[in-house]
Structure formats: structure tokens, C-alpha cells
Short mmCIF file of C-alpha atoms and ligand atoms in Angstrom, two decimals:
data_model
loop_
_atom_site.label_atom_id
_atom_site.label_comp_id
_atom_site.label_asym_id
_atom_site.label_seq_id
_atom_site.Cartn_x
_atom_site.Cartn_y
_atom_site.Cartn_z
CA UNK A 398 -0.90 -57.72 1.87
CA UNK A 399 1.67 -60.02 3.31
CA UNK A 400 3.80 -59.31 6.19
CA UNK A 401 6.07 -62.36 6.88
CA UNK A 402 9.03 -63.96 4.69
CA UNK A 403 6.62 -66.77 4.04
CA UNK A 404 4.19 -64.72 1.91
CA UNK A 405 1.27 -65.88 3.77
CA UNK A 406 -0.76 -63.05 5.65
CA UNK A 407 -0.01 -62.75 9.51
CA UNK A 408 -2.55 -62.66 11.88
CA UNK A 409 -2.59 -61.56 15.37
CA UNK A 410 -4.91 -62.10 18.52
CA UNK A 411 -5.02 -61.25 22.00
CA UNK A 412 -6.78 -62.61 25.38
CA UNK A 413 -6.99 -62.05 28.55
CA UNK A 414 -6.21 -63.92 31.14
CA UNK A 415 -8.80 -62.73 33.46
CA UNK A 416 -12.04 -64.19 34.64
CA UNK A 417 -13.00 -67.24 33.51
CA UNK A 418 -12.96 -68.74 29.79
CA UNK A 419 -16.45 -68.30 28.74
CA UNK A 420 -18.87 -68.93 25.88
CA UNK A 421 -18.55 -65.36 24.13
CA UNK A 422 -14.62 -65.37 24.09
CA UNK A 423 -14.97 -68.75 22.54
CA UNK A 424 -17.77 -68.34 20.10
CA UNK A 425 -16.72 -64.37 19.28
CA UNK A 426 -13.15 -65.31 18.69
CA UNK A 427 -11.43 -68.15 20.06
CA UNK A 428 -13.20 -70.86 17.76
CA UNK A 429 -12.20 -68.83 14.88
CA UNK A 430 -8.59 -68.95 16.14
CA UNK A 431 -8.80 -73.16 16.19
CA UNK A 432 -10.03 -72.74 12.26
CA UNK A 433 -7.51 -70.65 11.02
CA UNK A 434 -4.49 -73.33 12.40
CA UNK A 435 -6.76 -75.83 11.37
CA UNK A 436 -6.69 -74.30 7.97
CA UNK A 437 -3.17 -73.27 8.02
CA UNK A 438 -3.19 -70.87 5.16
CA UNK A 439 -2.18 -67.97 7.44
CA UNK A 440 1.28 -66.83 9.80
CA UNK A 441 -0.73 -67.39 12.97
CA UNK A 442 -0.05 -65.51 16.34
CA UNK A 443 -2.34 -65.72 19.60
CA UNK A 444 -0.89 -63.98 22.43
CA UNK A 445 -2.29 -64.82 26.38
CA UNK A 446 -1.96 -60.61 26.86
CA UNK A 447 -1.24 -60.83 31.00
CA UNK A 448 0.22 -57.07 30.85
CA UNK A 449 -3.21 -55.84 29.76
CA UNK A 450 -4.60 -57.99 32.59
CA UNK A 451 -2.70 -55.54 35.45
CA UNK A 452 -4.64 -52.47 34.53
CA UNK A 453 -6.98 -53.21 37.10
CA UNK A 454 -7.00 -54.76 40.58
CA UNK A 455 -6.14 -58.41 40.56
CA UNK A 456 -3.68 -60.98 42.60
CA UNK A 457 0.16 -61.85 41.14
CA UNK A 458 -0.47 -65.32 42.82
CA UNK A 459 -3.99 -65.98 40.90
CA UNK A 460 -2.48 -64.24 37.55
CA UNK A 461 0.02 -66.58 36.88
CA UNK A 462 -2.38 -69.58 38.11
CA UNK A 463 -4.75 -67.84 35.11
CA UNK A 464 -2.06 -67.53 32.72
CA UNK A 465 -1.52 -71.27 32.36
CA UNK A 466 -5.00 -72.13 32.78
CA UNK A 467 -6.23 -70.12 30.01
CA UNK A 468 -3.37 -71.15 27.81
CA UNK A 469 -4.08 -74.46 28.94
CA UNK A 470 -7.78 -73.99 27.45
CA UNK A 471 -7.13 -72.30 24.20
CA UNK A 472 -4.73 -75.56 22.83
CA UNK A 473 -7.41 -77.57 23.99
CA UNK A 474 -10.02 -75.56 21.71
CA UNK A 475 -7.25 -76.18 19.55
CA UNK A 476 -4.94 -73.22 19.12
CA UNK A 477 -1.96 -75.70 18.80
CA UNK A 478 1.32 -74.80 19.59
CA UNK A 479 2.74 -77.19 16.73
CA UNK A 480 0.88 -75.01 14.26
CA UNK A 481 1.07 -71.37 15.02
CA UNK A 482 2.78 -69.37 17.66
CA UNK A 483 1.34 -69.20 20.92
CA UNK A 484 2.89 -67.20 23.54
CA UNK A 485 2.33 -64.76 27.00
CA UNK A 486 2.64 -61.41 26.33
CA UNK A 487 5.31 -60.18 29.01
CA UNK A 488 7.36 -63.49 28.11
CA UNK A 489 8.63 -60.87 25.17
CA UNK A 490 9.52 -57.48 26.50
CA UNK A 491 9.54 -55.83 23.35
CA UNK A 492 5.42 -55.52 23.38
CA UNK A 493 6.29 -52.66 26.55
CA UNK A 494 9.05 -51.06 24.84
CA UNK A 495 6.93 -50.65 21.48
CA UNK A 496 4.00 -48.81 23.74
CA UNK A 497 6.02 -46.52 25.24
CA UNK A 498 6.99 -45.29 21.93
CA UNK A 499 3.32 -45.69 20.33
CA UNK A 500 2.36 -43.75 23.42
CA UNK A 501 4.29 -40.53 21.99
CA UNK A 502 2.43 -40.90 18.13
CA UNK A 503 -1.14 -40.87 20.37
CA UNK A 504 -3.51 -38.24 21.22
CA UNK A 505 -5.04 -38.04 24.69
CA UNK A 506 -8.18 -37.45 23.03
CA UNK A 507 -8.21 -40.31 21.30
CA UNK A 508 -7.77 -42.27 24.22
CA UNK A 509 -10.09 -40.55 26.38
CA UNK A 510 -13.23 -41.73 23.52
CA UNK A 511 -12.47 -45.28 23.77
CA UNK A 512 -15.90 -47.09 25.31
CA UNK A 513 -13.76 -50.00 27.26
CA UNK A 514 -11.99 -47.01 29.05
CA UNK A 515 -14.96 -45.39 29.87
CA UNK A 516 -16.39 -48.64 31.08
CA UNK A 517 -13.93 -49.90 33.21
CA UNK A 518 -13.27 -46.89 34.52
CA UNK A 519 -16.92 -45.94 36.00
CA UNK A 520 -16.71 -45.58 39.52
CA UNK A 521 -13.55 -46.70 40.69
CA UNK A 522 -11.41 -44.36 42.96
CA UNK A 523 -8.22 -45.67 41.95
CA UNK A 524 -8.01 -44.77 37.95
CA UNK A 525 -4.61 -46.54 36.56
CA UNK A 526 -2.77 -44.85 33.95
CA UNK A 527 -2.40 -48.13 32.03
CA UNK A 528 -5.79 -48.44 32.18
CA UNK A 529 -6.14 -45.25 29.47
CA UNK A 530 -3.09 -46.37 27.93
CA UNK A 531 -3.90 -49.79 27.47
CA UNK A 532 -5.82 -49.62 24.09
CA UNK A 533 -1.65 -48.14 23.12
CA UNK A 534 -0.35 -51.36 24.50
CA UNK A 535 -2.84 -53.30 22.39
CA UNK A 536 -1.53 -51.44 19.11
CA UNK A 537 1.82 -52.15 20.09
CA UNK A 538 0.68 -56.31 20.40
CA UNK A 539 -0.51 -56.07 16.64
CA UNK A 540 2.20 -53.52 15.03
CA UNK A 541 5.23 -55.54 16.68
CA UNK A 542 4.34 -58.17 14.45
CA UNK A 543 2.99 -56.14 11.16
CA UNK A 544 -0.55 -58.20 11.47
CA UNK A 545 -3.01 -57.02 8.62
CA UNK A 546 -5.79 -59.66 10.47
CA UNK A 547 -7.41 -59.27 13.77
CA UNK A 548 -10.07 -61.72 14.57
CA UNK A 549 -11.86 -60.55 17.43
CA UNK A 550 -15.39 -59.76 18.75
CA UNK A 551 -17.25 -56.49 18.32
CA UNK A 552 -15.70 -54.93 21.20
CA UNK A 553 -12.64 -54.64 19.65
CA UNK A 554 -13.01 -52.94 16.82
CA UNK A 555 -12.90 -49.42 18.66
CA UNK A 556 -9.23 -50.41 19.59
CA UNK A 557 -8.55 -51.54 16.03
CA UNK A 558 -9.05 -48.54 14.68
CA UNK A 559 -7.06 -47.05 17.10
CA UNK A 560 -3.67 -49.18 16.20
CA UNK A 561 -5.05 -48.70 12.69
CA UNK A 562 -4.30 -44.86 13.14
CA UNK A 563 -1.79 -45.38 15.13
CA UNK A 564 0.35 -47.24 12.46
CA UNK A 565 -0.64 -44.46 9.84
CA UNK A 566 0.35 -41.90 12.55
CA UNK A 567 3.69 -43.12 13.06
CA UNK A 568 4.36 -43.81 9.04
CA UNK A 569 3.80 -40.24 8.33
CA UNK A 570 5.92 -39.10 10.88
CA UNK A 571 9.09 -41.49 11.04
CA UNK A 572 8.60 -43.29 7.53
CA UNK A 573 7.08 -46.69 6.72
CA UNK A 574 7.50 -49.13 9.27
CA UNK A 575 4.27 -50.21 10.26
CA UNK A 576 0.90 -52.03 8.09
CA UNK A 577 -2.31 -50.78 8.99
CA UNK A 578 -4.19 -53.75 10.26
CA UNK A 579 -8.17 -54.79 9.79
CA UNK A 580 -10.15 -56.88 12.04
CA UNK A 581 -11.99 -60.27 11.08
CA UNK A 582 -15.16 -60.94 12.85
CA UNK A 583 -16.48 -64.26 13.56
CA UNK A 584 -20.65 -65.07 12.80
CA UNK A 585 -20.81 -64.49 16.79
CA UNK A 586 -19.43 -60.41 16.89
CA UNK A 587 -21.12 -59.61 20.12
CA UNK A 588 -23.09 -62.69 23.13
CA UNK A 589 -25.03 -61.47 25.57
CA UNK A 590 -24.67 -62.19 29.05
CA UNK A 591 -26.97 -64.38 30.73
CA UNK A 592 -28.27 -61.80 32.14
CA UNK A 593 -29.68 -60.48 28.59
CA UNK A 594 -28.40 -56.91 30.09
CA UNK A 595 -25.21 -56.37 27.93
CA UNK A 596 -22.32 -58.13 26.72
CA UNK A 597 -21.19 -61.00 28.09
CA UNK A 598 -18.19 -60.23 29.82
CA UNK A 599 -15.54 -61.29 32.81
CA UNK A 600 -15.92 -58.00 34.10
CA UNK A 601 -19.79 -57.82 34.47
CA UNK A 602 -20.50 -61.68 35.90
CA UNK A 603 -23.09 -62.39 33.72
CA UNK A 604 -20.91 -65.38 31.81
CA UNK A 605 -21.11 -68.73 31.26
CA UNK A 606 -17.87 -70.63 31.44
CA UNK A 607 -17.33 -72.87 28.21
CA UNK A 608 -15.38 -75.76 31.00
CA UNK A 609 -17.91 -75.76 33.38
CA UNK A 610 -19.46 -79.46 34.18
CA UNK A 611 -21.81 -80.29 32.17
CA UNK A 612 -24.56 -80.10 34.65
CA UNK A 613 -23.53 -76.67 35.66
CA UNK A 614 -23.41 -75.53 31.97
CA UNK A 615 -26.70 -76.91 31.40
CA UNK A 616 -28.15 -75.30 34.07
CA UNK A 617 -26.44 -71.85 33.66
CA UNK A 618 -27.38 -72.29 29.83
CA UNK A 619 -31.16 -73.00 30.70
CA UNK A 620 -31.47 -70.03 33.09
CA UNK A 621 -30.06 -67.31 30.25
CA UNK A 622 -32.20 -64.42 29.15
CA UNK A 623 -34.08 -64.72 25.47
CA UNK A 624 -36.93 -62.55 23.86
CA UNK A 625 -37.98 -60.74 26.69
CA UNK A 626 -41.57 -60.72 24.99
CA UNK A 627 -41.67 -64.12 24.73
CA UNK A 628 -43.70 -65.07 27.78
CA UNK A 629 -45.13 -68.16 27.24
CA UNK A 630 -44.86 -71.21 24.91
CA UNK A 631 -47.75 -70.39 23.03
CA UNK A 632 -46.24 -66.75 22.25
CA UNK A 633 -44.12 -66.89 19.16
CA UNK A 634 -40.75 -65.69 19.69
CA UNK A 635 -38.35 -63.35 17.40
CA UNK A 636 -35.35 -65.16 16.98
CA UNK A 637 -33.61 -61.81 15.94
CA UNK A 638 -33.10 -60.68 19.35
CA UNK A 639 -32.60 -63.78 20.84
CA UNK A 640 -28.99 -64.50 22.22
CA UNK A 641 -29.73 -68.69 22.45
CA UNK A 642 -30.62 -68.37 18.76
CA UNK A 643 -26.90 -66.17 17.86
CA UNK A 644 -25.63 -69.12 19.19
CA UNK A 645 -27.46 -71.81 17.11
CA UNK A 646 -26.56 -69.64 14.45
CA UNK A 647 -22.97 -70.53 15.07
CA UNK A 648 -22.97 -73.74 16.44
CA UNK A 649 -25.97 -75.57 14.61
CA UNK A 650 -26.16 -77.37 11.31
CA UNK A 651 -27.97 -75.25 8.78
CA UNK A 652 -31.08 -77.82 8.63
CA UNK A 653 -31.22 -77.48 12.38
CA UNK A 654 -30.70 -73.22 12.11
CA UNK A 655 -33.98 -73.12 9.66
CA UNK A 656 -36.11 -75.17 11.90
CA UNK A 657 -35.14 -73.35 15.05
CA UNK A 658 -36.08 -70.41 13.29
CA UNK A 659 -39.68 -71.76 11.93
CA UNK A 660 -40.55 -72.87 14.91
CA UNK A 661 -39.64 -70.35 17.01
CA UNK A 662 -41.64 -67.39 15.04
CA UNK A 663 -44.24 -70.17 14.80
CA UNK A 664 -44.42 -71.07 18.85
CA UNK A 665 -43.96 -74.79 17.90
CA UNK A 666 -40.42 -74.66 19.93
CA UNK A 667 -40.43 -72.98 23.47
CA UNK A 668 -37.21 -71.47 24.79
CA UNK A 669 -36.47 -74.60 26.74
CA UNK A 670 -36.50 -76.87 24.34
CA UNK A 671 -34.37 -74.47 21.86
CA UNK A 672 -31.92 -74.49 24.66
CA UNK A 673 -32.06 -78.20 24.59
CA UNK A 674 -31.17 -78.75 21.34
CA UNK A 675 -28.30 -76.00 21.92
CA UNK A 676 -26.77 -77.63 24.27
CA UNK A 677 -26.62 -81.13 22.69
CA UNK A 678 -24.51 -79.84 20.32
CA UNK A 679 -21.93 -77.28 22.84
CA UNK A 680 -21.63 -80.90 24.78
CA UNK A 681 -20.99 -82.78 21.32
CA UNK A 682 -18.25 -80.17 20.21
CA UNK A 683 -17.26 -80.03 23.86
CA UNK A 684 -16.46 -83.68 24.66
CA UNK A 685 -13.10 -84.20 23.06
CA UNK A 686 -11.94 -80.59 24.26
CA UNK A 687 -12.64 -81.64 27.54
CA UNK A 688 -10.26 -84.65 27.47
CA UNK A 689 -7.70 -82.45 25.91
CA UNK A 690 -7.65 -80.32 28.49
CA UNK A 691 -8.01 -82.29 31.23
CA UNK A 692 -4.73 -84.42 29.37
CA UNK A 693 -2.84 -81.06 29.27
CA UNK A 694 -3.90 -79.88 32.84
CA UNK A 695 -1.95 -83.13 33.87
CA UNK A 696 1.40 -82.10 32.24
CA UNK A 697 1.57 -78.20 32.93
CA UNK A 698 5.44 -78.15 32.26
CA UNK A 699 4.70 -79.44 28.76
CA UNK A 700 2.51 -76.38 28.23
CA UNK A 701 5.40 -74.19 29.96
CA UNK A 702 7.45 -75.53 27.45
CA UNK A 703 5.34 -74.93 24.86
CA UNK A 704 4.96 -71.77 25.97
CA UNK A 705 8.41 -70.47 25.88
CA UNK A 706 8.71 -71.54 22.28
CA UNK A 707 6.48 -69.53 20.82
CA UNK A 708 7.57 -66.19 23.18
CA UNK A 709 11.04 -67.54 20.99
CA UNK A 710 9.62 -67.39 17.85
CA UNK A 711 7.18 -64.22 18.74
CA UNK A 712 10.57 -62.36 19.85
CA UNK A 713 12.89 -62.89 17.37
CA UNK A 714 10.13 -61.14 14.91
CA UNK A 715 9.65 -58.87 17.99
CA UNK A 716 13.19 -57.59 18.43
CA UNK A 717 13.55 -56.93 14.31
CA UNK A 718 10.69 -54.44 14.73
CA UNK A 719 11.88 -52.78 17.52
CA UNK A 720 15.11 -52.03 15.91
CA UNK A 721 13.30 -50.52 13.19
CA UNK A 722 11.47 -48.24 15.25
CA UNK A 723 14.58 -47.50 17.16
CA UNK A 724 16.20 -46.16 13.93
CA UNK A 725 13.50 -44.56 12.43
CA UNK A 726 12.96 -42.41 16.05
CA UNK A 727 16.49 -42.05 16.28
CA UNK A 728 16.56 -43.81 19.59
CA UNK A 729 19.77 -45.18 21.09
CA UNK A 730 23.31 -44.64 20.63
CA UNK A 731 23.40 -46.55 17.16
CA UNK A 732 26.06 -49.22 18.62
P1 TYM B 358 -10.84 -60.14 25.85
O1 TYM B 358 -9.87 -60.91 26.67
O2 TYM B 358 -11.87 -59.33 26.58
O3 TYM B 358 -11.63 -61.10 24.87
C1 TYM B 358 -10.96 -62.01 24.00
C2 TYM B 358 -11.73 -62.08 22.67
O4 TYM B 358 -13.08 -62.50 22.90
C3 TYM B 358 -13.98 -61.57 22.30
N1 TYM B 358 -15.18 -61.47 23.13
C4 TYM B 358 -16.44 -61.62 22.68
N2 TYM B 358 -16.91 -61.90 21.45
C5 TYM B 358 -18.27 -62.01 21.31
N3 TYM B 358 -19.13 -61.85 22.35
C6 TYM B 358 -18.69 -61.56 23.60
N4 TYM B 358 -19.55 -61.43 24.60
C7 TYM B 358 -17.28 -61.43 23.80
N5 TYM B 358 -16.50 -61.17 24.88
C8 TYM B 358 -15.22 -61.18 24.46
C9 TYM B 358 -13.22 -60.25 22.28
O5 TYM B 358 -13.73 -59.37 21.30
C10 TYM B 358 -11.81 -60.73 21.97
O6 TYM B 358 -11.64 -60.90 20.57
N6 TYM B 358 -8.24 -56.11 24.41
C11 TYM B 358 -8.50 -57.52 24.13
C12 TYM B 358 -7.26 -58.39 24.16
C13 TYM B 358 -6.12 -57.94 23.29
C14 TYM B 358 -6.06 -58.06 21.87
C15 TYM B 358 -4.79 -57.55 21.50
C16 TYM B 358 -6.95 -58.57 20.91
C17 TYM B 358 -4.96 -57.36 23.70
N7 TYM B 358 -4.16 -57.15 22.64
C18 TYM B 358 -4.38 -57.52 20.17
C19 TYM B 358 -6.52 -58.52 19.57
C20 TYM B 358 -5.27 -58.01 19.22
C21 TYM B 358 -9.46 -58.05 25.17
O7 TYM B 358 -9.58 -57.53 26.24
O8 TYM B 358 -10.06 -59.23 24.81
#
């Protein structure tokens, strides 16, 4: 199914720009991002999704400082500009306006099963509406743009079938307007935390920032949690729980993926030296992202500008939706 004029597919992704960029964003989706421009086979659209990042306490000052930083890090992982259309959510209005309408095609219930909800809310005082609604606002992000692909982690897929009903929701009430979209997962769906307790995640602390120095990623990397049976050296390990080896899995050539393996379940390799050889090659794929980054960090108006180009391109698709929602609901005076 195509959605564009061009024929090819569209895809849409979302991030947010909360917390620091860390290894699980990039493994679980990000990196998958930089190969489909790379590839260019697809209508590309990653969105910096700052509106989602207000459901819950945070500092205007420190958002905006995040918004560019983050944006900032994805074109160095290389989500270029040049090649698909990278832009900040509330930079186009429209993805509001849709949600507001979505909102009216959901069930409460629906919302009230959704895990992240459930989650984030746990023992605050202060519950924000747009926290419960904010799996809404997501369906809006992909509908607005008739995506059929969603790469994201495993934690997503909750909300995609969400926008997935959603869409079908809608159709059968107002008439066709929206596509029902499906995620893509990446060979990394779900990194632990260093930790080893759940997810990794901005929320919980437990990550491991993929710009960090060096040193400090080393030694971040070296502390994380692996087979918790695996006590010694001499005890042979089961890679198939192990969050070091998910990683090699992604990361490592598939010579190097075979022997980690063997010599794990064999206890010729102990965990240290697995997260040796791990890290040799995060710091090899690291090295020219670095100096991209630290390039673009020097010219932030560029990335403004480049920016504001894509929330041009992202609205003009944008605003054609909306008018075909606002017809099909009967919204507006019709002038
Ligand atoms: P966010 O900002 O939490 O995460 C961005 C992407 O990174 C993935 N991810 C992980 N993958 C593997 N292991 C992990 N530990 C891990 N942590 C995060 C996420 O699955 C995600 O793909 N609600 C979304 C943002 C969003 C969105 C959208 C995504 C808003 N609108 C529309 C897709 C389409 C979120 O909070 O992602």
C-alpha cells in the first residue's frame, strides 16, 4: 500500500525529546531510521514529538534546549534532512487539531488499558489529561500523514494498535480517509536497562547515553547487568537472556555473533571481555557520528533551518489531511 504521489510507501516515526539519547532508542529504532534514508526506497518522516514530551512535569527552558539537541543527534546518526523529512512536532499545528478530533472516534476504555499510561501514571498526584490522551495524539502523528510503516521498539506496538483502530474507527464512521498503519521492528525490539530490571528507559534512569565520552560509556557499559546466574568466569553463561549479547546481536559481524555465543555457553568468554569486544565496535560505529555532531552542534541555526523545512514539507501534507477530515466530520463553515 502506498500513500504518497510518489508511489513509494510512507513511513512515519516519533521521539521524544526527553531524557537523554540513549543506546535502546538508538539500537530499537533510531539506527533503523539512518537505514531506511540510507536506502531511500521509502517517503520518510521522523518527527522530534515535543507535544508528547509536556504530558508530564518538565522545564520550557530545558525543552527547547532538548529539542535541538536531540534533533541535533538523530542527523548525526544520520536521519538527514536532505533525504527525508525531519521536523518538531508542534512546528505543524495540524498534529493537535487531528487529536482533538481522533479523541471523539476513541473509547475511554481503550485508553485506560494502555501499559505506558499505567506506567507513567503510578504514583503521581498530579495525573494530566494528556497524559491518557497522549497515545490519541500519537495516532494523530501517524494518520496525518497516511503512514502504513512504523519502525519503533516493542513498547510501541500497544499504541500502534491503538491508531490502527483508530483509523478503522473513524473509516467506518465518516468514510475512508485514513490507512491502517503496521509497525516495523528493528533486531533490537526491547534493551534492558543497565540495571537488568526492565526496559531501558529515560523515565526509569537505568540508560546509557549513546554520546557519552567514551570513557564514561565504557564504564557505564562495563557495569550493566547480564545473566544473573552467571557468577563467575568459569560458569557458562546463557546468552538468551543476556542484554550485552541483544546488542552484539545487532551491532556485531555474524563471525563475531557465533563466537560470542560459543564461548559464552562454553565459559571460554567472561562477561567482561564480551563487553570488550562490544564496545570496540559501538566506538568504531560511533567515531564519525561523533564528529558529525559535534560539526552540527557548532552551527545550530543550520539545524533550525533545517528544521523548518521539513515542518514545510510535513505541513503542506498535514493541512491536505486535515481538510479531509474537516469535510468528512462536517466541521467548519465550508468557506
Ligand atoms: P520514545 O521517545 O520513548 O522512544 C523512541 C523510540 O525508541 C524506542 N525505544 C526502545 N527500543 C528498544 N529498546 C528500548 N529500551 C527502547 N526505548 C525506546 C521506542 O520504541 C521508540 O520507537 N510514543 C513514542 C514517540 C512517538 C511516536 C509517534 C513513535 C510519538 N508519536 C508516532 C512512532 C510514531 C515514544 O515515546 O518513543
Amino acid at each position: 500500500m502506498t500513500s504518497g504521489t510518489s508511489g513509494k510507501s510512507r513511513v512515519f516515526s516519533g521521539i521524544q525529546p526527553s531524557g537523554e539519547f540513549h543506546i535502546g532508542n538508538y539500537l530499537g529504532a533510531v539506527r533503523t531510521w539512518a537505514q531506511q534514508v540510507a536506502d531511500a526506497h521509502e517517503d520518510l518522516f521522523f518527527c522530534v514529538v515535543d507535544a508528547h514530551a509536556i504530558t508530564v512535569d518538565y522545564d520550557p527552558a530545558d525543552l527547547r534546549q532538548r529539542i535541538l539537541a536531540l534533533s541535533t543527534d538523530l542527523i548525526a546518526c544520520g536521519v538527514d534532512p536532505e533525504r527525508c523529512t525531519l521536523f518538531v512536532q508542534a512546528d505543524v499545528r495540524e498534529h493537535m487539531e487531528l487529536a482533538w478530533y481522533l479523541a471523539n472516534v476513541t473509547p475511554m476504555g481503550d485508553l485506560s488499558r494502555m501499559t505506558q499510561f499505567k506506567e507513567k501514571s503510578e504514583g503521581r498526584d498530579f495525573i494530566a489529561s494528556g497524559l491518557f490522551q497522549y497515545p490519541v495524539l500519537m495516532a494523530a502523528d501517524i494518520l496525518l500523514y497516511k503512514a502504513t510503516i512504523v519502525p519503533v521498539g516493542e513498547d510501541q506496538v500497544q499504541h500502534l494498535e491503538l491508531a490502527r483502530d483508530t483509523a478503522r474507527r473513524f473509516n467506518h464512521r465518516f468514510g475512508p480517509v485514513f490507512l491502517e498503519p503496521q509497525p516495523r521492528l528493528s533486531k533490537a525490539t526491547r534493551i534492558m536497562g543497565l540495571d537488568g530490571q526492565s526496559k531501558m528507559s529515560k523515565s526509569k534512569g537505568n540508560t546509557l547515553p549513546l554520546f557519552d565520552p567514551p570513557d564514561a560509556f565504557w564504564s557505564k557499559l562495563r557495569s550493566a547487568f547480564t545473566d544473573p546466574k552467571r557468577l563467575r568466569k568459569s560458569d557458562p553463561g546463557n546468552p538468551d537472556i543476556c542484554n550485552i549479547y541483544a546488542m552484539h546481536q545487532v551491532l556485531s559481524p555474524a563471525d563475531e555473533i557465533t563466537r560470542t555465543f560459543s564461548e559464552c555457553t562454553s565459559a571460554q568468554r567472561g562477561c567482561v571481555d564480551c563487553k570488550k569486544v562490544l564496545f570496540e565496535h559501538f566506538d568504531r560505529e560511533l567515531i564519525p557520528l561523533r564528529q558529525k555532531r559535534e560539526a552540527l552542534a557548532a552551527n545550530p541555526q543550520r539545524v533550525r533551518e533545517l528544521l523548518g523545512d521539513g515542518a514545510s514539507k510535513a505541513r503542506r501534507i498535514a493541512q491536505k489531511t486535515i481538510q479531509e477530515v474537516r469535510d468528512a466530520m462536517g466541521l467548519g463553515s465550508g468557506g
